[in-house]
PDB file of C-alpha atoms in Angstrom:
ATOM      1  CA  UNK A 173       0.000   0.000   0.000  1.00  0.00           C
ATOM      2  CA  UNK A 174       1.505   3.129  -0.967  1.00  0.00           C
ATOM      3  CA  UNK A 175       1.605   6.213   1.202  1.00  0.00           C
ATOM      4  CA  UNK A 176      -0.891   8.605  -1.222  1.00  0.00           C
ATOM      5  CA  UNK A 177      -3.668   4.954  -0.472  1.00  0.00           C
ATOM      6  CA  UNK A 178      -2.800   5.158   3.107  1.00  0.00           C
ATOM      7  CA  UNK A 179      -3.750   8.871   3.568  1.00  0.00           C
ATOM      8  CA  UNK A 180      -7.137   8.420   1.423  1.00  0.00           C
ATOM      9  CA  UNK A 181      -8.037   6.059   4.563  1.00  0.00           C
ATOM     10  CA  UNK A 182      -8.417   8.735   6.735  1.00  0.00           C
ATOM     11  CA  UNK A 183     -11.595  10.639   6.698  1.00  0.00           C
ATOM     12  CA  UNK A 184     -10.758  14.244   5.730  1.00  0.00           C
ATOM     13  CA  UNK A 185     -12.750  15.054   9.534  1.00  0.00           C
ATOM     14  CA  UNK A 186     -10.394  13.070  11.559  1.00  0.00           C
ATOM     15  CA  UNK A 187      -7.197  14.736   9.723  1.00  0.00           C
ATOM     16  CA  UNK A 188      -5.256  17.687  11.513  1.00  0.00           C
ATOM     17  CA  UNK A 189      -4.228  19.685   8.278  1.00  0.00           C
ATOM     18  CA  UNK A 190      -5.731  19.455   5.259  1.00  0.00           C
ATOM     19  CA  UNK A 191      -4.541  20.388   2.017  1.00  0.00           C
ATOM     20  CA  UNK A 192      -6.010  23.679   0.338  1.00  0.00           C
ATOM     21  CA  UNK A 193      -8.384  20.928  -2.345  1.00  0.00           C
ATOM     22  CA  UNK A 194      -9.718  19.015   1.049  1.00  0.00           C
ATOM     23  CA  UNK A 195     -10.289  22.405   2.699  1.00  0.00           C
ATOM     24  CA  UNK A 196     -12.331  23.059   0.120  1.00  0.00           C
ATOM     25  CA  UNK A 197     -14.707  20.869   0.335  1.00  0.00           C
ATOM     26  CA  UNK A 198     -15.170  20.255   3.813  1.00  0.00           C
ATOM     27  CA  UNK A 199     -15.915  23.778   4.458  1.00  0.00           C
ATOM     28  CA  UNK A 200     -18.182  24.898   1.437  1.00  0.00           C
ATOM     29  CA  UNK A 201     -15.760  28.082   0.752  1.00  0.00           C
ATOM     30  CA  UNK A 202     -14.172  28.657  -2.210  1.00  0.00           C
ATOM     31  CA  UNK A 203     -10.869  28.145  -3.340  1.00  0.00           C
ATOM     32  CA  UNK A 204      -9.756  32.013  -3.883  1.00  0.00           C
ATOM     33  CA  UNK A 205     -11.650  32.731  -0.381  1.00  0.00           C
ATOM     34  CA  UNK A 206      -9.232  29.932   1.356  1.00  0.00           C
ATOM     35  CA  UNK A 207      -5.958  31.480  -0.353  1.00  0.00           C
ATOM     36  CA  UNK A 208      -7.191  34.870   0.507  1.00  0.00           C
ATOM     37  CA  UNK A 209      -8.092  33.925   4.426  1.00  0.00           C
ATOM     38  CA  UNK A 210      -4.609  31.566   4.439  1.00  0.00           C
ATOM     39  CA  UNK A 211      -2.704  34.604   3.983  1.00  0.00           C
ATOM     40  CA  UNK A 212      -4.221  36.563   7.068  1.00  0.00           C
ATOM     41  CA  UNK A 213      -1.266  35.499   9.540  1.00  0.00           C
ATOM     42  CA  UNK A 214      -3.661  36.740  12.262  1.00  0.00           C
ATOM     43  CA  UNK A 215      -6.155  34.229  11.790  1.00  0.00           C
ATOM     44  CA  UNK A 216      -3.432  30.939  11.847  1.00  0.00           C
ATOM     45  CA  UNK A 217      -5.800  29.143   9.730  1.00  0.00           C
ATOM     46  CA  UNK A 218      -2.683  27.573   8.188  1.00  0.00           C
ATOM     47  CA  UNK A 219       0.850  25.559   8.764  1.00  0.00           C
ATOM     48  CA  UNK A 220       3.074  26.544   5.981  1.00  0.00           C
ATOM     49  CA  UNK A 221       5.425  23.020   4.395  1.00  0.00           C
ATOM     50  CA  UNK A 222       7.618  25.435   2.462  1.00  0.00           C
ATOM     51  CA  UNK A 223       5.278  26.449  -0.340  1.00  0.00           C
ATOM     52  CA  UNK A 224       2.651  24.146   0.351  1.00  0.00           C
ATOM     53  CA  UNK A 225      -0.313  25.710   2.754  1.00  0.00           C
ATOM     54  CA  UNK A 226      -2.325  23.112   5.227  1.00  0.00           C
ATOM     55  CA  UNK A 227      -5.176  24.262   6.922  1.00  0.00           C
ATOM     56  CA  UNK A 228      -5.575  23.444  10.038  1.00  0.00           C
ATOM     57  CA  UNK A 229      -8.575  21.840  10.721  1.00  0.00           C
ATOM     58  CA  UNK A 230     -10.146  22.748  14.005  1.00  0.00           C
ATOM     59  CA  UNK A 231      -9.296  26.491  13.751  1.00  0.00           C
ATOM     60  CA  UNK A 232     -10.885  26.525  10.233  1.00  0.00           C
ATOM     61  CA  UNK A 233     -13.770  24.955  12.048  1.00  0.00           C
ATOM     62  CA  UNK A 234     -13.358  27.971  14.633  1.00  0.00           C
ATOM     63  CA  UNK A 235     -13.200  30.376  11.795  1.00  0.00           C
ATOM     64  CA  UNK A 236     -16.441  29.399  10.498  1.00  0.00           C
ATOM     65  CA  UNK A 237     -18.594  28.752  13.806  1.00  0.00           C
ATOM     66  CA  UNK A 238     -17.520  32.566  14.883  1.00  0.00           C
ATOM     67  CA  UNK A 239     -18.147  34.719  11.561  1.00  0.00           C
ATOM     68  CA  UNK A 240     -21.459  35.605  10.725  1.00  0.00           C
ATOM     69  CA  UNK A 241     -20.996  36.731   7.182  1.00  0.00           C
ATOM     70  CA  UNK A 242     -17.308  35.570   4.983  1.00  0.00           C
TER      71      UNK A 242
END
């Protein structure tokens, strides 16, 4: 079993980071909305892997239960 089948074992709610294509569409927002929100330090919505952005999960879940209107 290769690592890339290993990882699509995991159900994409149980998963710390997620990558900016599973972000997507767990949390119904857009891709240009999750580039534009990664890139808010403020918010650390994100763990950088040198150019490659993971969301972090729970504090995107944060994000969205706390704003009213994105």
């Amino acid at each position: 079993m290769t690592q890339k089948e290993k990882l699509e074992l995991v159900p994409v709610w149980l998963k710390t980071t997620l990558t900016l294509d599973e972000a997507t569409a767990y949390s119904g927002l857009g891709r240009d909305k999750l580039i534009e929100l990664s890139m808010k330090d403020e918010l650390g919505l994100v763990l950088w892997v040198g150019r490659k952005r993971l969301f972090k999960r729970q504090k995107l879940d944060d994000y969205i239960n706390r704003e009213y209107s994105v």
